[in-house]
Amino acid sequence: MNVRYIVNNMLAIMLSSFISAESSAATFPKTEADFSRLPPYCRAKMGQRAGLKVTESEIRKWKQVLGPGYFQVHHVCAGLHTMYLLDKKVSVKDYEYIQALKTYQYTQRHAPKDFVLQPKISVEIGKIFLRLNRNPEAISEFQNAIQLKPTYAASYAALSDYYKKAGLEQKAKDILEEGLKYSPNSKKLKRRLAEL
């Protein structure tokens, strides 16, 4: 065997293991019970592959709603499912959170910048950063979500929760009031403001 053949094969094996490690960084939902805890677009995107009956009209509907980013939705669903499973555990290692984090970050990088789920992805990444005690990065992700979609109440809620927990109640109040300017009917923001 020539050296070039061996080197090319080794490079191909290394590349494939890198790609599979990134793409399998989280646990994908497989059952009706798994999908029942996730947004409906997850079942539309991944249900058939899991052996579930999914209608073509359901798939078409979510392709239209989510646009070109629909191609990356399975990573969002895997991240959500992984975090659900981790939240049920008594003890979680940092590397387990990092698996979900990598899945979200993959989507953040590869989906279109105007993908409708980008704000949600930023909030989910921010929540994981908080669990990893990477607070500045968490704040940055919550602020990114706010910039991407000022009417997305979940980003203000997550940021205010962080400020409240950090003992910065005025900052928590300010961010909730800012959020209510864009989403005046948000129950989650009103409730948090009333609790301060």
JSON list of C-alpha atoms in Angstrom, two decimals:
[
{"chain": "A", "resi": 1, "resn": "MET", "atom": "CA", "xyz": [0.00, 0.00, 0.00]},
{"chain": "A", "resi": 2, "resn": "ASN", "atom": "CA", "xyz": [1.25, 3.44, -0.73]},
{"chain": "A", "resi": 3, "resn": "VAL", "atom": "CA", "xyz": [1.62, 6.11, 1.91]},
{"chain": "A", "resi": 4, "resn": "ARG", "atom": "CA", "xyz": [-0.75, 8.52, 0.18]},
{"chain": "A", "resi": 5, "resn": "TYR", "atom": "CA", "xyz": [-3.59, 5.94, 0.28]},
{"chain": "A", "resi": 6, "resn": "ILE", "atom": "CA", "xyz": [-3.04, 5.34, 4.00]},
{"chain": "A", "resi": 7, "resn": "VAL", "atom": "CA", "xyz": [-2.90, 9.06, 4.81]},
{"chain": "A", "resi": 8, "resn": "ASN", "atom": "CA", "xyz": [-6.07, 9.78, 2.79]},
{"chain": "A", "resi": 9, "resn": "ASN", "atom": "CA", "xyz": [-7.93, 6.96, 4.57]},
{"chain": "A", "resi": 10, "resn": "MET", "atom": "CA", "xyz": [-6.80, 8.20, 7.97]},
{"chain": "A", "resi": 11, "resn": "LEU", "atom": "CA", "xyz": [-7.91, 11.74, 7.13]},
{"chain": "A", "resi": 12, "resn": "ALA", "atom": "CA", "xyz": [-11.29, 10.46, 5.94]},
{"chain": "A", "resi": 13, "resn": "ILE", "atom": "CA", "xyz": [-11.80, 8.49, 9.17]},
{"chain": "A", "resi": 14, "resn": "MET", "atom": "CA", "xyz": [-10.82, 11.48, 11.31]},
{"chain": "A", "resi": 15, "resn": "LEU", "atom": "CA", "xyz": [-13.14, 13.80, 9.37]},
{"chain": "A", "resi": 16, "resn": "SER", "atom": "CA", "xyz": [-16.08, 11.41, 9.57]},
{"chain": "A", "resi": 17, "resn": "SER", "atom": "CA", "xyz": [-15.64, 10.96, 13.32]},
{"chain": "A", "resi": 18, "resn": "PHE", "atom": "CA", "xyz": [-15.54, 14.75, 13.76]},
{"chain": "A", "resi": 19, "resn": "ILE", "atom": "CA", "xyz": [-18.71, 15.22, 11.70]},
{"chain": "A", "resi": 20, "resn": "SER", "atom": "CA", "xyz": [-20.56, 12.42, 13.48]},
{"chain": "A", "resi": 21, "resn": "ALA", "atom": "CA", "xyz": [-19.45, 13.73, 16.89]},
{"chain": "A", "resi": 22, "resn": "GLU", "atom": "CA", "xyz": [-20.87, 17.16, 16.12]},
{"chain": "A", "resi": 23, "resn": "SER", "atom": "CA", "xyz": [-24.06, 15.89, 14.57]},
{"chain": "A", "resi": 24, "resn": "SER", "atom": "CA", "xyz": [-24.72, 13.33, 17.32]},
{"chain": "A", "resi": 25, "resn": "ALA", "atom": "CA", "xyz": [-23.90, 15.67, 20.17]},
{"chain": "A", "resi": 26, "resn": "ALA", "atom": "CA", "xyz": [-27.37, 15.32, 21.65]},
{"chain": "A", "resi": 27, "resn": "THR", "atom": "CA", "xyz": [-30.09, 12.73, 22.13]},
{"chain": "A", "resi": 28, "resn": "PHE", "atom": "CA", "xyz": [-32.70, 12.68, 19.39]},
{"chain": "A", "resi": 29, "resn": "PRO", "atom": "CA", "xyz": [-36.37, 11.99, 20.25]},
{"chain": "A", "resi": 30, "resn": "LYS", "atom": "CA", "xyz": [-37.66, 8.61, 19.11]},
{"chain": "A", "resi": 31, "resn": "THR", "atom": "CA", "xyz": [-41.10, 7.89, 20.56]},
{"chain": "A", "resi": 32, "resn": "GLU", "atom": "CA", "xyz": [-44.53, 9.52, 20.62]},
{"chain": "A", "resi": 33, "resn": "ALA", "atom": "CA", "xyz": [-43.89, 10.32, 24.29]},
{"chain": "A", "resi": 34, "resn": "ASP", "atom": "CA", "xyz": [-40.64, 12.09, 23.37]},
{"chain": "A", "resi": 35, "resn": "PHE", "atom": "CA", "xyz": [-42.34, 14.12, 20.64]},
{"chain": "A", "resi": 36, "resn": "SER", "atom": "CA", "xyz": [-45.30, 15.00, 22.87]},
{"chain": "A", "resi": 37, "resn": "ARG", "atom": "CA", "xyz": [-42.96, 17.12, 25.02]},
{"chain": "A", "resi": 38, "resn": "LEU", "atom": "CA", "xyz": [-41.56, 19.00, 22.03]},
{"chain": "A", "resi": 39, "resn": "PRO", "atom": "CA", "xyz": [-42.93, 21.64, 19.67]},
{"chain": "A", "resi": 40, "resn": "PRO", "atom": "CA", "xyz": [-45.03, 20.15, 16.83]},
{"chain": "A", "resi": 41, "resn": "TYR", "atom": "CA", "xyz": [-42.45, 20.97, 14.19]},
{"chain": "A", "resi": 42, "resn": "CYS", "atom": "CA", "xyz": [-40.16, 18.35, 15.75]},
{"chain": "A", "resi": 43, "resn": "ARG", "atom": "CA", "xyz": [-42.58, 15.54, 15.00]},
{"chain": "A", "resi": 44, "resn": "ALA", "atom": "CA", "xyz": [-43.13, 16.87, 11.48]},
{"chain": "A", "resi": 45, "resn": "LYS", "atom": "CA", "xyz": [-39.38, 16.95, 10.79]},
{"chain": "A", "resi": 46, "resn": "MET", "atom": "CA", "xyz": [-38.29, 13.78, 12.59]},
{"chain": "A", "resi": 47, "resn": "GLY", "atom": "CA", "xyz": [-41.35, 11.61, 13.10]},
{"chain": "A", "resi": 48, "resn": "GLN", "atom": "CA", "xyz": [-41.11, 9.59, 9.90]},
{"chain": "A", "resi": 49, "resn": "ARG", "atom": "CA", "xyz": [-37.49, 8.76, 10.56]},
{"chain": "A", "resi": 50, "resn": "ALA", "atom": "CA", "xyz": [-38.52, 7.51, 14.02]},
{"chain": "A", "resi": 51, "resn": "GLY", "atom": "CA", "xyz": [-41.14, 5.26, 12.40]},
{"chain": "A", "resi": 52, "resn": "LEU", "atom": "CA", "xyz": [-44.15, 7.42, 13.28]},
{"chain": "A", "resi": 53, "resn": "LYS", "atom": "CA", "xyz": [-46.93, 8.32, 10.89]},
{"chain": "A", "resi": 54, "resn": "VAL", "atom": "CA", "xyz": [-46.56, 11.92, 9.75]},
{"chain": "A", "resi": 55, "resn": "THR", "atom": "CA", "xyz": [-48.70, 13.35, 6.96]},
{"chain": "A", "resi": 56, "resn": "GLU", "atom": "CA", "xyz": [-47.18, 15.13, 3.98]},
{"chain": "A", "resi": 57, "resn": "SER", "atom": "CA", "xyz": [-49.47, 18.11, 4.67]},
{"chain": "A", "resi": 58, "resn": "GLU", "atom": "CA", "xyz": [-48.01, 18.41, 8.18]},
{"chain": "A", "resi": 59, "resn": "ILE", "atom": "CA", "xyz": [-44.48, 18.39, 6.77]},
{"chain": "A", "resi": 60, "resn": "ARG", "atom": "CA", "xyz": [-45.39, 20.96, 4.09]},
{"chain": "A", "resi": 61, "resn": "LYS", "atom": "CA", "xyz": [-47.02, 23.19, 6.71]},
{"chain": "A", "resi": 62, "resn": "TRP", "atom": "CA", "xyz": [-43.89, 23.34, 8.88]},
{"chain": "A", "resi": 63, "resn": "LYS", "atom": "CA", "xyz": [-41.58, 23.74, 5.89]},
{"chain": "A", "resi": 64, "resn": "GLN", "atom": "CA", "xyz": [-43.61, 26.80, 4.94]},
{"chain": "A", "resi": 65, "resn": "VAL", "atom": "CA", "xyz": [-43.79, 28.20, 8.49]},
{"chain": "A", "resi": 66, "resn": "LEU", "atom": "CA", "xyz": [-40.09, 27.71, 9.24]},
{"chain": "A", "resi": 67, "resn": "GLY", "atom": "CA", "xyz": [-38.71, 28.43, 5.79]},
{"chain": "A", "resi": 68, "resn": "PRO", "atom": "CA", "xyz": [-35.20, 27.39, 4.72]},
{"chain": "A", "resi": 69, "resn": "GLY", "atom": "CA", "xyz": [-34.19, 26.81, 8.34]},
{"chain": "A", "resi": 70, "resn": "TYR", "atom": "CA", "xyz": [-36.52, 23.80, 8.41]},
{"chain": "A", "resi": 71, "resn": "PHE", "atom": "CA", "xyz": [-33.56, 21.71, 7.25]},
{"chain": "A", "resi": 72, "resn": "GLN", "atom": "CA", "xyz": [-31.82, 22.34, 10.61]},
{"chain": "A", "resi": 73, "resn": "VAL", "atom": "CA", "xyz": [-34.86, 21.87, 12.89]},
{"chain": "A", "resi": 74, "resn": "HIS", "atom": "CA", "xyz": [-33.87, 18.37, 13.99]},
{"chain": "A", "resi": 75, "resn": "HIS", "atom": "CA", "xyz": [-30.85, 19.83, 15.81]},
{"chain": "A", "resi": 76, "resn": "VAL", "atom": "CA", "xyz": [-33.09, 22.24, 17.74]},
{"chain": "A", "resi": 77, "resn": "CYS", "atom": "CA", "xyz": [-35.37, 19.33, 18.65]},
{"chain": "A", "resi": 78, "resn": "ALA", "atom": "CA", "xyz": [-32.41, 17.22, 19.76]},
{"chain": "A", "resi": 79, "resn": "GLY", "atom": "CA", "xyz": [-31.21, 20.06, 21.97]},
{"chain": "A", "resi": 80, "resn": "LEU", "atom": "CA", "xyz": [-34.64, 20.49, 23.55]},
{"chain": "A", "resi": 81, "resn": "HIS", "atom": "CA", "xyz": [-35.02, 16.76, 24.10]},
{"chain": "A", "resi": 82, "resn": "THR", "atom": "CA", "xyz": [-31.53, 16.44, 25.58]},
{"chain": "A", "resi": 83, "resn": "MET", "atom": "CA", "xyz": [-32.17, 19.27, 28.02]},
{"chain": "A", "resi": 84, "resn": "TYR", "atom": "CA", "xyz": [-35.49, 17.70, 29.04]},
{"chain": "A", "resi": 85, "resn": "LEU", "atom": "CA", "xyz": [-33.65, 14.46, 29.85]},
{"chain": "A", "resi": 86, "resn": "LEU", "atom": "CA", "xyz": [-30.88, 16.29, 31.72]},
{"chain": "A", "resi": 87, "resn": "ASP", "atom": "CA", "xyz": [-33.41, 18.24, 33.78]},
{"chain": "A", "resi": 88, "resn": "LYS", "atom": "CA", "xyz": [-34.76, 14.93, 35.07]},
{"chain": "A", "resi": 89, "resn": "LYS", "atom": "CA", "xyz": [-31.34, 13.77, 36.28]},
{"chain": "A", "resi": 90, "resn": "VAL", "atom": "CA", "xyz": [-30.19, 14.28, 39.87]},
{"chain": "A", "resi": 91, "resn": "SER", "atom": "CA", "xyz": [-26.63, 15.07, 38.86]},
{"chain": "A", "resi": 92, "resn": "VAL", "atom": "CA", "xyz": [-25.43, 16.37, 35.49]},
{"chain": "A", "resi": 93, "resn": "LYS", "atom": "CA", "xyz": [-21.84, 16.69, 34.34]},
{"chain": "A", "resi": 94, "resn": "ASP", "atom": "CA", "xyz": [-20.72, 19.76, 32.40]},
{"chain": "A", "resi": 95, "resn": "TYR", "atom": "CA", "xyz": [-19.88, 17.66, 29.34]},
{"chain": "A", "resi": 96, "resn": "GLU", "atom": "CA", "xyz": [-23.54, 16.57, 29.16]},
{"chain": "A", "resi": 97, "resn": "TYR", "atom": "CA", "xyz": [-24.66, 20.20, 28.94]},
{"chain": "A", "resi": 98, "resn": "ILE", "atom": "CA", "xyz": [-21.95, 20.82, 26.38]},
{"chain": "A", "resi": 99, "resn": "GLN", "atom": "CA", "xyz": [-23.45, 18.09, 24.16]},
{"chain": "A", "resi": 100, "resn": "ALA", "atom": "CA", "xyz": [-26.72, 20.03, 23.98]},
{"chain": "A", "resi": 101, "resn": "LEU", "atom": "CA", "xyz": [-24.85, 23.32, 23.64]},
{"chain": "A", "resi": 102, "resn": "LYS", "atom": "CA", "xyz": [-22.92, 22.06, 20.59]},
{"chain": "A", "resi": 103, "resn": "THR", "atom": "CA", "xyz": [-26.15, 20.95, 18.95]},
{"chain": "A", "resi": 104, "resn": "TYR", "atom": "CA", "xyz": [-27.72, 24.39, 19.34]},
{"chain": "A", "resi": 105, "resn": "GLN", "atom": "CA", "xyz": [-24.53, 26.12, 18.23]},
{"chain": "A", "resi": 106, "resn": "TYR", "atom": "CA", "xyz": [-24.40, 23.93, 15.14]},
{"chain": "A", "resi": 107, "resn": "THR", "atom": "CA", "xyz": [-27.89, 25.11, 14.21]},
{"chain": "A", "resi": 108, "resn": "GLN", "atom": "CA", "xyz": [-27.07, 28.71, 15.06]},
{"chain": "A", "resi": 109, "resn": "ARG", "atom": "CA", "xyz": [-24.13, 28.60, 12.64]},
{"chain": "A", "resi": 110, "resn": "HIS", "atom": "CA", "xyz": [-25.70, 26.60, 9.82]},
{"chain": "A", "resi": 111, "resn": "ALA", "atom": "CA", "xyz": [-29.30, 27.83, 9.71]},
{"chain": "A", "resi": 112, "resn": "PRO", "atom": "CA", "xyz": [-30.05, 31.11, 7.90]},
{"chain": "A", "resi": 113, "resn": "LYS", "atom": "CA", "xyz": [-29.48, 34.21, 10.04]},
{"chain": "A", "resi": 114, "resn": "ASP", "atom": "CA", "xyz": [-33.14, 35.16, 9.63]},
{"chain": "A", "resi": 115, "resn": "PHE", "atom": "CA", "xyz": [-34.36, 31.67, 10.63]},
{"chain": "A", "resi": 116, "resn": "VAL", "atom": "CA", "xyz": [-37.46, 32.17, 12.76]},
{"chain": "A", "resi": 117, "resn": "LEU", "atom": "CA", "xyz": [-36.06, 29.94, 15.55]},
{"chain": "A", "resi": 118, "resn": "GLN", "atom": "CA", "xyz": [-32.75, 31.82, 15.92]},
{"chain": "A", "resi": 119, "resn": "PRO", "atom": "CA", "xyz": [-34.03, 33.84, 18.94]},
{"chain": "A", "resi": 120, "resn": "LYS", "atom": "CA", "xyz": [-35.20, 30.63, 20.65]},
{"chain": "A", "resi": 121, "resn": "ILE", "atom": "CA", "xyz": [-31.84, 29.01, 19.94]},
{"chain": "A", "resi": 122, "resn": "SER", "atom": "CA", "xyz": [-30.02, 31.96, 21.52]},
{"chain": "A", "resi": 123, "resn": "VAL", "atom": "CA", "xyz": [-32.19, 31.74, 24.65]},
{"chain": "A", "resi": 124, "resn": "GLU", "atom": "CA", "xyz": [-31.60, 27.99, 24.94]},
{"chain": "A", "resi": 125, "resn": "ILE", "atom": "CA", "xyz": [-27.84, 28.49, 24.51]},
{"chain": "A", "resi": 126, "resn": "GLY", "atom": "CA", "xyz": [-27.94, 31.21, 27.15]},
{"chain": "A", "resi": 127, "resn": "LYS", "atom": "CA", "xyz": [-29.68, 28.91, 29.62]},
{"chain": "A", "resi": 128, "resn": "ILE", "atom": "CA", "xyz": [-27.01, 26.27, 29.12]},
{"chain": "A", "resi": 129, "resn": "PHE", "atom": "CA", "xyz": [-24.26, 28.86, 29.59]},
{"chain": "A", "resi": 130, "resn": "LEU", "atom": "CA", "xyz": [-25.84, 29.74, 32.95]},
{"chain": "A", "resi": 131, "resn": "ARG", "atom": "CA", "xyz": [-25.72, 26.09, 34.00]},
{"chain": "A", "resi": 132, "resn": "LEU", "atom": "CA", "xyz": [-22.05, 26.05, 33.05]},
{"chain": "A", "resi": 133, "resn": "ASN", "atom": "CA", "xyz": [-21.44, 29.26, 35.09]},
{"chain": "A", "resi": 134, "resn": "ARG", "atom": "CA", "xyz": [-20.51, 31.12, 31.91]},
{"chain": "A", "resi": 135, "resn": "ASN", "atom": "CA", "xyz": [-22.69, 34.10, 32.80]},
{"chain": "A", "resi": 136, "resn": "PRO", "atom": "CA", "xyz": [-21.27, 36.77, 30.45]},
{"chain": "A", "resi": 137, "resn": "GLU", "atom": "CA", "xyz": [-21.85, 34.44, 27.49]},
{"chain": "A", "resi": 138, "resn": "ALA", "atom": "CA", "xyz": [-25.38, 33.74, 28.72]},
{"chain": "A", "resi": 139, "resn": "ILE", "atom": "CA", "xyz": [-26.18, 37.46, 28.94]},
{"chain": "A", "resi": 140, "resn": "SER", "atom": "CA", "xyz": [-24.78, 37.94, 25.44]},
{"chain": "A", "resi": 141, "resn": "GLU", "atom": "CA", "xyz": [-27.03, 35.20, 24.05]},
{"chain": "A", "resi": 142, "resn": "PHE", "atom": "CA", "xyz": [-30.14, 36.63, 25.75]},
{"chain": "A", "resi": 143, "resn": "GLN", "atom": "CA", "xyz": [-29.30, 40.08, 24.37]},
{"chain": "A", "resi": 144, "resn": "ASN", "atom": "CA", "xyz": [-28.73, 38.55, 20.94]},
{"chain": "A", "resi": 145, "resn": "ALA", "atom": "CA", "xyz": [-32.21, 37.01, 21.09]},
{"chain": "A", "resi": 146, "resn": "ILE", "atom": "CA", "xyz": [-33.67, 40.41, 22.00]},
{"chain": "A", "resi": 147, "resn": "GLN", "atom": "CA", "xyz": [-31.91, 42.03, 19.03]},
{"chain": "A", "resi": 148, "resn": "LEU", "atom": "CA", "xyz": [-33.04, 39.29, 16.67]},
{"chain": "A", "resi": 149, "resn": "LYS", "atom": "CA", "xyz": [-36.69, 39.57, 17.72]},
{"chain": "A", "resi": 150, "resn": "PRO", "atom": "CA", "xyz": [-37.65, 42.34, 20.16]},
{"chain": "A", "resi": 151, "resn": "THR", "atom": "CA", "xyz": [-41.15, 40.88, 20.57]},
{"chain": "A", "resi": 152, "resn": "TYR", "atom": "CA", "xyz": [-39.86, 37.49, 21.81]},
{"chain": "A", "resi": 153, "resn": "ALA", "atom": "CA", "xyz": [-40.84, 37.57, 25.48]},
{"chain": "A", "resi": 154, "resn": "ALA", "atom": "CA", "xyz": [-38.80, 34.49, 26.46]},
{"chain": "A", "resi": 155, "resn": "SER", "atom": "CA", "xyz": [-35.53, 36.38, 25.96]},
{"chain": "A", "resi": 156, "resn": "TYR", "atom": "CA", "xyz": [-36.54, 39.15, 28.38]},
{"chain": "A", "resi": 157, "resn": "ALA", "atom": "CA", "xyz": [-37.85, 36.57, 30.85]},
{"chain": "A", "resi": 158, "resn": "ALA", "atom": "CA", "xyz": [-34.58, 34.61, 30.79]},
{"chain": "A", "resi": 159, "resn": "LEU", "atom": "CA", "xyz": [-32.46, 37.74, 31.22]},
{"chain": "A", "resi": 160, "resn": "SER", "atom": "CA", "xyz": [-34.64, 39.07, 34.04]},
{"chain": "A", "resi": 161, "resn": "ASP", "atom": "CA", "xyz": [-34.48, 35.69, 35.80]},
{"chain": "A", "resi": 162, "resn": "TYR", "atom": "CA", "xyz": [-30.69, 35.86, 35.67]},
{"chain": "A", "resi": 163, "resn": "TYR", "atom": "CA", "xyz": [-30.62, 39.42, 37.04]},
{"chain": "A", "resi": 164, "resn": "LYS", "atom": "CA", "xyz": [-33.07, 38.54, 39.81]},
{"chain": "A", "resi": 165, "resn": "LYS", "atom": "CA", "xyz": [-31.04, 35.50, 40.86]},
{"chain": "A", "resi": 166, "resn": "ALA", "atom": "CA", "xyz": [-27.87, 37.65, 40.82]},
{"chain": "A", "resi": 167, "resn": "GLY", "atom": "CA", "xyz": [-29.56, 40.12, 43.21]},
{"chain": "A", "resi": 168, "resn": "LEU", "atom": "CA", "xyz": [-29.86, 42.83, 40.55]},
{"chain": "A", "resi": 169, "resn": "GLU", "atom": "CA", "xyz": [-33.58, 43.46, 40.96]},
{"chain": "A", "resi": 170, "resn": "GLN", "atom": "CA", "xyz": [-33.58, 46.91, 39.33]},
{"chain": "A", "resi": 171, "resn": "LYS", "atom": "CA", "xyz": [-31.93, 45.47, 36.21]},
{"chain": "A", "resi": 172, "resn": "ALA", "atom": "CA", "xyz": [-34.47, 42.63, 36.25]},
{"chain": "A", "resi": 173, "resn": "LYS", "atom": "CA", "xyz": [-37.30, 45.16, 36.49]},
{"chain": "A", "resi": 174, "resn": "ASP", "atom": "CA", "xyz": [-35.83, 47.33, 33.71]},
{"chain": "A", "resi": 175, "resn": "ILE", "atom": "CA", "xyz": [-35.51, 44.42, 31.27]},
{"chain": "A", "resi": 176, "resn": "LEU", "atom": "CA", "xyz": [-39.07, 43.28, 32.00]},
{"chain": "A", "resi": 177, "resn": "GLU", "atom": "CA", "xyz": [-40.40, 46.79, 31.40]},
{"chain": "A", "resi": 178, "resn": "GLU", "atom": "CA", "xyz": [-38.45, 46.95, 28.14]},
{"chain": "A", "resi": 179, "resn": "GLY", "atom": "CA", "xyz": [-39.93, 43.61, 27.09]},
{"chain": "A", "resi": 180, "resn": "LEU", "atom": "CA", "xyz": [-43.45, 44.76, 27.91]},
{"chain": "A", "resi": 181, "resn": "LYS", "atom": "CA", "xyz": [-43.03, 47.70, 25.52]},
{"chain": "A", "resi": 182, "resn": "TYR", "atom": "CA", "xyz": [-42.69, 45.16, 22.69]},
{"chain": "A", "resi": 183, "resn": "SER", "atom": "CA", "xyz": [-44.98, 42.45, 24.11]},
{"chain": "A", "resi": 184, "resn": "PRO", "atom": "CA", "xyz": [-47.51, 44.31, 26.29]},
{"chain": "A", "resi": 185, "resn": "ASN", "atom": "CA", "xyz": [-49.76, 41.26, 26.70]},
{"chain": "A", "resi": 186, "resn": "SER", "atom": "CA", "xyz": [-47.06, 38.82, 27.80]},
{"chain": "A", "resi": 187, "resn": "LYS", "atom": "CA", "xyz": [-48.27, 37.00, 30.91]},
{"chain": "A", "resi": 188, "resn": "LYS", "atom": "CA", "xyz": [-44.81, 35.66, 31.71]},
{"chain": "A", "resi": 189, "resn": "LEU", "atom": "CA", "xyz": [-43.30, 39.16, 31.74]},
{"chain": "A", "resi": 190, "resn": "LYS", "atom": "CA", "xyz": [-46.22, 40.66, 33.74]},
{"chain": "A", "resi": 191, "resn": "ARG", "atom": "CA", "xyz": [-46.01, 37.85, 36.29]},
{"chain": "A", "resi": 192, "resn": "ARG", "atom": "CA", "xyz": [-42.27, 38.31, 36.77]},
{"chain": "A", "resi": 193, "resn": "LEU", "atom": "CA", "xyz": [-42.67, 42.07, 37.14]},
{"chain": "A", "resi": 194, "resn": "ALA", "atom": "CA", "xyz": [-45.37, 41.60, 39.78]},
{"chain": "A", "resi": 195, "resn": "GLU", "atom": "CA", "xyz": [-43.06, 39.25, 41.72]},
{"chain": "A", "resi": 196, "resn": "LEU", "atom": "CA", "xyz": [-40.25, 41.82, 42.00]}
]
